[in-house]
Tab-separated table of C-alpha atoms in Angstrom:
chain	number	residue	atom	x	y	z
A	1	MET	CA	-39.393	-18.259	-19.256
A	2	GLU	CA	-37.784	-15.778	-16.878
A	3	LYS	CA	-39.966	-12.777	-16.097
A	4	THR	CA	-38.730	-9.174	-16.292
A	5	ASP	CA	-38.601	-6.831	-13.296
A	6	ILE	CA	-40.986	-4.223	-14.714
A	7	LEU	CA	-40.293	-1.573	-12.057
A	8	SER	CA	-36.634	-1.523	-13.109
A	9	LEU	CA	-37.496	-0.595	-16.703
A	10	SER	CA	-37.192	2.981	-17.895
A	11	PHE	CA	-40.182	4.342	-19.809
A	12	GLU	CA	-38.349	3.802	-23.101
A	13	GLU	CA	-37.422	0.211	-22.212
A	14	LEU	CA	-40.995	-0.542	-21.167
A	15	GLU	CA	-42.335	0.890	-24.409
A	16	ARG	CA	-39.957	-1.253	-26.485
A	17	LYS	CA	-40.812	-4.442	-24.609
A	18	LEU	CA	-44.559	-3.876	-24.903
A	19	LEU	CA	-44.258	-3.189	-28.627
A	20	GLN	CA	-42.294	-6.439	-28.979
A	21	ILE	CA	-45.189	-8.440	-27.521
A	22	GLY	CA	-47.730	-6.773	-29.797
A	23	GLU	CA	-49.107	-4.019	-27.565
A	24	LYS	CA	-49.926	-0.529	-28.825
A	25	ARG	CA	-47.525	2.316	-28.030
A	26	PHE	CA	-49.999	4.028	-25.668
A	27	ARG	CA	-49.994	0.973	-23.392
A	28	ALA	CA	-46.569	1.891	-22.022
A	29	LEU	CA	-47.914	5.201	-20.725
A	30	GLN	CA	-50.838	3.482	-19.001
A	31	VAL	CA	-48.661	0.851	-17.332
A	32	PHE	CA	-45.930	3.317	-16.347
A	33	GLN	CA	-48.461	5.595	-14.662
A	34	TRP	CA	-50.008	2.703	-12.754
A	35	LEU	CA	-46.573	1.630	-11.530
A	36	HIS	CA	-44.968	4.957	-10.682
A	37	GLU	CA	-47.790	7.443	-10.146
A	38	LYS	CA	-50.417	5.217	-8.522
A	39	LYS	CA	-47.855	2.715	-7.180
A	40	VAL	CA	-50.062	-0.355	-7.578
A	41	PRO	CA	-48.577	-3.611	-6.206
A	42	SER	CA	-50.186	-5.920	-8.806
A	43	PHE	CA	-51.342	-5.947	-12.429
A	44	ASP	CA	-54.913	-6.711	-11.292
A	45	LYS	CA	-55.154	-3.140	-9.975
A	46	MET	CA	-54.650	-1.660	-13.470
A	47	THR	CA	-58.372	-1.251	-14.071
A	48	ASN	CA	-58.251	0.660	-17.379
A	49	ILE	CA	-56.350	-2.235	-18.989
A	50	SER	CA	-58.236	-5.275	-20.269
A	51	ALA	CA	-58.123	-8.554	-18.348
A	52	GLN	CA	-56.505	-10.209	-21.364
A	53	THR	CA	-53.677	-7.662	-21.454
A	54	ARG	CA	-53.206	-7.871	-17.681
A	55	ALA	CA	-52.806	-11.636	-18.053
A	56	VAL	CA	-50.081	-11.087	-20.670
A	57	LEU	CA	-48.319	-8.628	-18.362
A	58	GLU	CA	-48.495	-11.170	-15.541
A	59	GLU	CA	-46.956	-13.788	-17.826
A	60	LYS	CA	-44.068	-11.607	-19.031
A	61	PHE	CA	-43.293	-9.363	-16.048
A	62	TYR	CA	-43.346	-9.188	-12.261
A	63	ILE	CA	-43.760	-6.257	-9.872
A	64	ASN	CA	-41.014	-6.344	-7.272
A	65	SER	CA	-41.791	-5.775	-3.587
A	66	LEU	CA	-40.163	-5.118	-0.223
A	67	LYS	CA	-41.334	-6.172	3.226
A	68	ILE	CA	-41.018	-4.140	6.404
A	69	GLN	CA	-39.237	-6.171	9.074
A	70	LYS	CA	-38.834	-3.359	11.592
A	71	ARG	CA	-40.080	0.198	11.974
A	72	LEU	CA	-38.663	2.595	14.572
A	73	VAL	CA	-40.396	5.951	15.088
A	74	SER	CA	-38.737	8.845	16.919
A	75	SER	CA	-40.843	10.442	19.648
A	76	ILE	CA	-38.899	13.680	19.134
A	77	ASP	CA	-39.268	14.555	15.446
A	78	ASN	CA	-41.345	11.753	13.816
A	79	THR	CA	-38.336	10.350	11.949
A	80	VAL	CA	-39.066	6.773	10.845
A	81	LYS	CA	-36.309	4.203	10.370
A	82	TYR	CA	-37.273	1.162	8.290
A	83	LEU	CA	-35.541	-2.175	7.966
A	84	TYR	CA	-36.667	-3.612	4.630
A	85	VAL	CA	-36.374	-7.256	3.586
A	86	LEU	CA	-35.530	-7.744	-0.089
A	87	PRO	CA	-36.895	-10.651	-2.184
A	88	ASP	CA	-33.672	-12.638	-1.605
A	89	GLU	CA	-33.928	-12.079	2.200
A	90	ASN	CA	-31.105	-9.524	2.306
A	91	LYS	CA	-31.911	-6.360	4.265
A	92	VAL	CA	-31.418	-2.613	3.837
A	93	GLU	CA	-32.222	0.442	5.938
A	94	THR	CA	-34.236	3.491	4.896
A	95	VAL	CA	-34.889	6.657	6.911
A	96	LEU	CA	-37.908	8.948	6.444
A	97	MET	CA	-37.428	12.446	7.871
A	98	GLU	CA	-39.981	15.197	8.445
A	99	TYR	CA	-38.965	18.840	8.002
A	100	HIS	CA	-40.882	22.117	7.883
A	101	HIS	CA	-40.300	22.249	4.107
A	102	GLY	CA	-41.510	18.679	3.481
A	103	ASN	CA	-40.586	15.018	3.840
A	104	SER	CA	-37.185	13.656	2.846
A	105	ILE	CA	-36.003	10.063	2.567
A	106	CYS	CA	-32.520	8.575	2.843
A	107	LEU	CA	-32.148	5.567	0.529
A	108	SER	CA	-29.757	2.628	0.401
A	109	THR	CA	-28.231	1.687	-2.954
A	110	GLN	CA	-26.348	-1.514	-2.079
A	111	VAL	CA	-26.498	-4.414	0.353
A	112	GLY	CA	-23.341	-3.760	2.332
A	113	CYS	CA	-20.443	-1.719	0.983
A	114	LYS	CA	-16.884	-2.317	-0.200
A	115	MET	CA	-15.503	1.198	0.363
A	116	GLY	CA	-14.166	0.606	3.888
A	117	CYS	CA	-14.821	4.100	5.290
A	118	ARG	CA	-13.955	4.010	8.994
A	119	PHE	CA	-16.759	6.372	10.005
A	120	CYS	CA	-19.489	4.250	8.360
A	121	ALA	CA	-21.087	1.076	9.746
A	122	SER	CA	-22.278	-0.063	6.295
A	123	THR	CA	-18.922	-1.547	5.411
A	124	LYS	CA	-18.515	-3.757	8.492
A	125	ALA	CA	-20.402	-6.763	7.099
A	126	GLY	CA	-18.772	-6.427	3.678
A	127	PHE	CA	-20.327	-6.016	0.256
A	128	VAL	CA	-23.110	-8.392	-0.831
A	129	ARG	CA	-24.682	-6.957	-3.990
A	130	ASN	CA	-26.028	-3.900	-5.778
A	131	LEU	CA	-29.678	-2.946	-5.448
A	132	GLU	CA	-31.805	-3.039	-8.583
A	133	PRO	CA	-33.508	0.212	-9.678
A	134	SER	CA	-36.825	-1.230	-8.467
A	135	GLU	CA	-35.391	-1.905	-5.003
A	136	ILE	CA	-34.239	1.701	-4.711
A	137	LEU	CA	-37.604	3.012	-5.946
A	138	LEU	CA	-39.591	0.747	-3.645
A	139	GLN	CA	-37.965	2.241	-0.574
A	140	ILE	CA	-39.832	5.428	-1.530
A	141	TYR	CA	-43.097	3.790	-2.554
A	142	GLU	CA	-43.345	1.450	0.448
A	143	SER	CA	-42.395	4.200	2.907
A	144	GLU	CA	-45.116	6.433	1.471
A	145	ARG	CA	-47.677	3.627	1.637
A	146	ASP	CA	-46.795	2.819	5.232
A	147	SER	CA	-46.466	6.364	6.578
A	148	GLY	CA	-49.158	8.117	4.559
A	149	ARG	CA	-46.656	10.905	3.858
A	150	LYS	CA	-45.713	12.202	0.402
A	151	ILE	CA	-41.952	12.295	-0.054
A	152	ASP	CA	-40.670	15.572	-1.472
A	153	SER	CA	-36.916	14.999	-1.619
A	154	VAL	CA	-34.426	12.133	-1.733
A	155	VAL	CA	-30.938	11.635	-0.336
A	156	LEU	CA	-28.881	8.731	-1.698
A	157	MET	CA	-26.835	8.309	1.458
A	158	GLY	CA	-27.987	5.062	3.076
A	159	ILE	CA	-26.206	1.713	2.954
A	160	GLY	CA	-23.735	1.460	0.071
A	161	GLU	CA	-21.790	3.780	-2.219
A	162	PRO	CA	-24.213	5.099	-4.874
A	163	LEU	CA	-21.545	5.647	-7.529
A	164	ASP	CA	-20.334	2.051	-7.110
A	165	ASN	CA	-23.795	1.042	-8.363
A	166	PHE	CA	-23.650	3.651	-11.102
A	167	ASP	CA	-25.873	2.182	-13.829
A	168	ASN	CA	-28.730	1.176	-11.523
A	169	VAL	CA	-28.644	4.475	-9.645
A	170	VAL	CA	-28.739	6.464	-12.892
A	171	LYS	CA	-31.662	4.373	-14.120
A	172	PHE	CA	-33.441	5.010	-10.812
A	173	LEU	CA	-32.919	8.750	-11.370
A	174	HIS	CA	-34.392	8.551	-14.874
A	175	ILE	CA	-37.428	6.574	-13.674
A	176	ILE	CA	-38.238	8.694	-10.609
A	177	SER	CA	-37.954	11.927	-12.612
A	178	HIS	CA	-39.858	10.837	-15.732
A	179	LYS	CA	-42.718	13.205	-16.551
A	180	SER	CA	-45.170	10.344	-17.126
A	181	GLY	CA	-44.533	8.777	-13.726
A	182	ARG	CA	-43.485	10.226	-10.378
A	183	ASN	CA	-42.010	13.318	-12.062
A	184	MET	CA	-39.748	14.226	-9.126
A	185	SER	CA	-37.373	17.048	-9.966
A	186	LEU	CA	-33.737	15.950	-9.883
A	187	ARG	CA	-33.033	19.215	-8.073
A	188	HIS	CA	-34.770	17.597	-5.105
A	189	ILE	CA	-32.353	14.659	-5.126
A	190	SER	CA	-28.939	14.623	-3.454
A	191	LEU	CA	-26.280	11.951	-3.972
A	192	SER	CA	-23.555	11.455	-1.370
A	193	THR	CA	-20.299	9.760	-2.355
A	194	CYS	CA	-17.011	8.969	-0.654
A	195	GLY	CA	-15.287	10.158	-3.824
A	196	LEU	CA	-15.124	7.783	-6.819
A	197	VAL	CA	-13.481	10.340	-9.084
A	198	ASP	CA	-14.045	8.667	-12.460
A	199	LYS	CA	-17.731	8.190	-11.664
A	200	ILE	CA	-18.055	11.788	-10.445
A	201	TYR	CA	-16.799	13.011	-13.829
A	202	LYS	CA	-19.076	10.560	-15.636
A	203	LEU	CA	-22.077	11.778	-13.633
A	204	ALA	CA	-21.146	15.416	-14.268
A	205	GLU	CA	-21.053	14.789	-18.027
A	206	MET	CA	-24.687	13.663	-17.878
A	207	LYS	CA	-25.766	17.124	-16.617
A	208	LEU	CA	-28.649	15.711	-14.582
A	209	GLY	CA	-28.958	18.678	-12.232
A	210	LEU	CA	-28.961	16.774	-8.939
A	211	THR	CA	-26.916	17.799	-5.876
A	212	LEU	CA	-23.614	15.996	-5.299
A	213	SER	CA	-22.139	15.750	-1.790
A	214	ILE	CA	-18.663	14.374	-1.087
A	215	SER	CA	-17.701	12.870	2.273
A	216	LEU	CA	-14.194	13.968	3.255
A	217	HIS	CA	-12.394	11.614	5.636
């Protein structure tokens, strides 16, 4: 049986799946907090959940992970550039920046890009695939674990066009802002697009409250 990527589930999806396998409704809150507030890398770390239930979680789900292949640290302003290896051996870049008002992170949303913007290096190798919500989230969680810094704001402006991966990016936004998990305000998240007009209107209709930036070229 194929396991489910549990980090890519919204709170509501997680609750439904746990109810389907016979768990109580409160279990979703426990698991969601372990995943997104405490950022545990394995079910064994969920110490307020019985061993029997953890075994069921292990059987039905998996917790995705990224590996750091390279880390470059600026001697000028402590900016950290990460090269992350995804489970399928593809790679994405993430940049952690330190400002007087807090720490910000620039996230990738795709492996490669199909937009063809001349000013951007992301498109040179062509488009490979979209990132899953968990792979976008884990750029935050792994960067925090490695750096010891708490990330205060997010910029979706790394490799890829965020609005070309619309569904997964929107799910990422719902997960990262959920009150029972990380609870990051969407006002602290900025999305940069090269201008996919239909998706801009679709995003606007959702009234999420994040900042939208458009690259003019």
